[in-house]
Amino acid sequence: MSENVQRESLWRRWVVNPVITQLTQGTSPSKIAQAMAFGVTTGVFPLLGMTTIVSLAVGIPLKLNQPVLQVFRELSYPVHLGTILLFMRAGEDLFGAEHVTLSIPMLTERFFADPGRFMQDFGMIGLYAVVVWLLIAPLLLGTVYFISRPLVEKLANRLNLIPHDA
């Protein structure tokens, strides 16, 4: 019987408690607005398949509300697809690189056909795009945060919600 209690406490300690913490942390209006801003900003990271990893890498150390962060990351997906080529072109211009013929279908086809060759052909363009994103991210983050914070605070006041943390 004590072994069952021990297993239960290990389960609770290693699985249940961390999940509950991730779901309930960062629920003040300010932290919700931060999670929204970081969700949108990481959601337009210019490399396909990396937005979840980037948002987790940002959200966990900042103790942002993961559900809010991930929802806004997902909501920014259409913008993400529309900005990938823009980031790549801006990066080529910023670094003075030659423009390479690009399209999303062509990039995905080439990636799945031969990932190693794809990285040789397009790795630097991806790096250029990330640099442009790093330059634009603070502006996007600030804009979304300062627009969303008063709206979230107003909603919290209207619903008479008490923040769980600052």
CSV table of C-alpha atoms in Angstrom, one decimal:
chain,number,residue,atom,x,y,z
A,1,MET,CA,0.0,0.0,0.0
A,2,SER,CA,2.8,2.5,0.8
A,3,GLU,CA,4.3,1.6,-2.5
A,4,ASN,CA,1.1,2.8,-4.3
A,5,VAL,CA,1.2,6.0,-2.3
A,6,GLN,CA,4.8,6.5,-3.3
A,7,ARG,CA,4.0,5.9,-7.0
A,8,GLU,CA,1.1,8.3,-6.7
A,9,SER,CA,3.3,11.0,-5.2
A,10,LEU,CA,6.0,10.4,-7.9
A,11,TRP,CA,3.3,10.7,-10.5
A,12,ARG,CA,1.9,13.8,-8.9
A,13,ARG,CA,5.4,15.3,-8.4
A,14,TRP,CA,6.8,14.6,-11.9
A,15,VAL,CA,3.7,14.9,-14.1
A,16,VAL,CA,0.6,16.4,-12.5
A,17,ASN,CA,2.2,19.3,-10.5
A,18,PRO,CA,4.3,20.5,-13.5
A,19,VAL,CA,1.3,20.4,-15.8
A,20,ILE,CA,-0.9,22.3,-13.3
A,21,THR,CA,1.9,24.9,-12.8
A,22,GLN,CA,2.2,25.5,-16.6
A,23,LEU,CA,-1.6,25.9,-16.9
A,24,THR,CA,-2.0,28.3,-14.0
A,25,GLN,CA,1.1,30.4,-13.9
A,26,GLY,CA,1.2,33.8,-15.5
A,27,THR,CA,-2.5,34.6,-15.1
A,28,SER,CA,-2.3,38.3,-14.1
A,29,PRO,CA,-3.5,40.7,-16.9
A,30,SER,CA,0.1,41.8,-17.5
A,31,LYS,CA,1.4,38.2,-17.8
A,32,ILE,CA,-1.5,37.3,-20.1
A,33,ALA,CA,-0.7,40.3,-22.3
A,34,GLN,CA,3.0,39.2,-22.3
A,35,ALA,CA,2.0,35.7,-23.3
A,36,MET,CA,-0.1,37.0,-26.1
A,37,ALA,CA,2.7,39.3,-27.4
A,38,PHE,CA,5.3,36.5,-27.2
A,39,GLY,CA,2.9,34.1,-28.8
A,40,VAL,CA,2.4,36.3,-31.8
A,41,THR,CA,6.1,37.2,-32.0
A,42,THR,CA,7.4,33.6,-31.8
A,43,GLY,CA,4.5,32.6,-34.1
A,44,VAL,CA,6.1,34.5,-37.0
A,45,PHE,CA,9.6,33.0,-36.5
A,46,PRO,CA,10.8,32.6,-40.1
A,47,LEU,CA,11.7,28.9,-40.0
A,48,LEU,CA,9.0,26.3,-40.6
A,49,GLY,CA,8.5,23.9,-37.8
A,50,MET,CA,10.4,25.9,-35.2
A,51,THR,CA,7.8,28.2,-33.7
A,52,THR,CA,6.7,25.7,-31.0
A,53,ILE,CA,10.3,25.2,-29.9
A,54,VAL,CA,11.0,28.9,-29.9
A,55,SER,CA,7.8,29.7,-27.9
A,56,LEU,CA,8.6,27.1,-25.3
A,57,ALA,CA,12.2,28.3,-25.1
A,58,VAL,CA,10.9,31.8,-24.4
A,59,GLY,CA,7.8,31.0,-22.3
A,60,ILE,CA,9.2,28.5,-19.8
A,61,PRO,CA,12.0,30.8,-18.4
A,62,LEU,CA,9.7,33.8,-18.4
A,63,LYS,CA,7.0,31.8,-16.7
A,64,LEU,CA,4.4,32.8,-19.2
A,65,ASN,CA,1.0,31.1,-19.4
A,66,GLN,CA,1.6,28.3,-21.9
A,67,PRO,CA,-2.0,27.8,-23.1
A,68,VAL,CA,-2.3,31.5,-24.0
A,69,LEU,CA,1.2,31.6,-25.5
A,70,GLN,CA,0.5,28.5,-27.7
A,71,VAL,CA,-2.9,29.7,-28.8
A,72,PHE,CA,-1.6,33.0,-30.0
A,73,ARG,CA,1.4,31.3,-31.6
A,74,GLU,CA,-1.1,29.2,-33.5
A,75,LEU,CA,-3.4,32.1,-34.4
A,76,SER,CA,-0.4,33.9,-36.0
A,77,TYR,CA,0.2,30.9,-38.3
A,78,PRO,CA,-1.4,32.5,-41.4
A,79,VAL,CA,0.8,35.6,-40.9
A,80,HIS,CA,3.8,33.3,-40.4
A,81,LEU,CA,3.3,31.7,-43.8
A,82,GLY,CA,2.9,35.1,-45.4
A,83,THR,CA,6.1,36.5,-43.8
A,84,ILE,CA,8.6,33.7,-44.3
A,85,LEU,CA,9.5,34.9,-47.8
A,86,LEU,CA,9.5,38.5,-46.7
A,87,PHE,CA,12.0,37.8,-43.9
A,88,MET,CA,14.1,35.8,-46.4
A,89,ARG,CA,14.1,38.6,-49.0
A,90,ALA,CA,14.8,41.3,-46.4
A,91,GLY,CA,17.7,39.2,-45.1
A,92,GLU,CA,19.1,38.8,-48.6
A,93,ASP,CA,18.9,42.6,-49.0
A,94,LEU,CA,20.4,43.3,-45.6
A,95,PHE,CA,23.4,41.1,-46.2
A,96,GLY,CA,23.7,41.9,-49.9
A,97,ALA,CA,23.2,38.3,-51.0
A,98,GLU,CA,21.8,37.4,-54.4
A,99,HIS,CA,18.1,36.7,-54.6
A,100,VAL,CA,17.3,33.0,-54.9
A,101,THR,CA,14.1,31.9,-56.5
A,102,LEU,CA,11.9,30.9,-53.6
A,103,SER,CA,8.4,29.6,-53.0
A,104,ILE,CA,6.9,27.8,-50.1
A,105,PRO,CA,5.9,24.7,-52.1
A,106,MET,CA,9.4,24.5,-53.7
A,107,LEU,CA,11.1,24.9,-50.3
A,108,THR,CA,9.0,22.1,-48.7
A,109,GLU,CA,9.5,19.8,-51.6
A,110,ARG,CA,13.3,20.3,-51.7
A,111,PHE,CA,13.5,19.9,-47.9
A,112,PHE,CA,11.7,16.6,-47.8
A,113,ALA,CA,13.6,15.3,-50.9
A,114,ASP,CA,17.1,15.9,-49.4
A,115,PRO,CA,17.4,17.8,-46.1
A,116,GLY,CA,21.2,17.9,-46.2
A,117,ARG,CA,21.3,19.4,-49.7
A,118,PHE,CA,18.5,21.8,-48.7
A,119,MET,CA,20.5,23.1,-45.7
A,120,GLN,CA,23.5,23.7,-48.0
A,121,ASP,CA,21.4,25.5,-50.6
A,122,PHE,CA,19.2,27.5,-48.2
A,123,GLY,CA,20.8,27.6,-44.8
A,124,MET,CA,22.3,31.0,-45.1
A,125,ILE,CA,19.1,32.5,-46.4
A,126,GLY,CA,17.3,31.0,-43.3
A,127,LEU,CA,20.0,32.6,-41.1
A,128,TYR,CA,19.5,35.9,-42.8
A,129,ALA,CA,15.7,35.6,-42.2
A,130,VAL,CA,16.3,34.9,-38.5
A,131,VAL,CA,18.5,38.0,-38.2
A,132,VAL,CA,15.8,40.1,-39.7
A,133,TRP,CA,13.2,38.5,-37.3
A,134,LEU,CA,15.5,39.3,-34.4
A,135,LEU,CA,15.6,43.0,-35.5
A,136,ILE,CA,11.8,43.2,-35.9
A,137,ALA,CA,10.8,41.0,-32.9
A,138,PRO,CA,11.2,43.7,-30.2
A,139,LEU,CA,9.0,46.1,-32.2
A,140,LEU,CA,6.3,43.5,-32.8
A,141,LEU,CA,6.5,42.3,-29.1
A,142,GLY,CA,6.1,45.8,-27.8
A,143,THR,CA,3.3,46.7,-30.2
A,144,VAL,CA,1.2,43.6,-29.4
A,145,TYR,CA,1.9,44.0,-25.6
A,146,PHE,CA,1.0,47.6,-25.4
A,147,ILE,CA,-2.2,47.1,-27.4
A,148,SER,CA,-3.3,44.0,-25.6
A,149,ARG,CA,-2.5,44.9,-22.0
A,150,PRO,CA,-5.2,47.6,-21.5
A,151,LEU,CA,-7.7,45.3,-23.3
A,152,VAL,CA,-6.9,42.4,-21.0
A,153,GLU,CA,-6.9,44.6,-17.9
A,154,LYS,CA,-10.3,46.0,-18.9
A,155,LEU,CA,-11.7,42.5,-19.5
A,156,ALA,CA,-10.3,41.3,-16.1
A,157,ASN,CA,-11.9,44.3,-14.3
A,158,ARG,CA,-15.2,43.7,-16.1
A,159,LEU,CA,-15.2,40.0,-15.2
A,160,ASN,CA,-14.0,40.8,-11.7
A,161,LEU,CA,-11.0,38.4,-12.0
A,162,ILE,CA,-8.4,38.4,-9.3
A,163,PRO,CA,-4.9,37.8,-10.7
A,164,HIS,CA,-3.0,34.8,-9.4
A,165,ASP,CA,0.5,36.3,-9.8
A,166,ALA,CA,2.2,39.5,-10.8
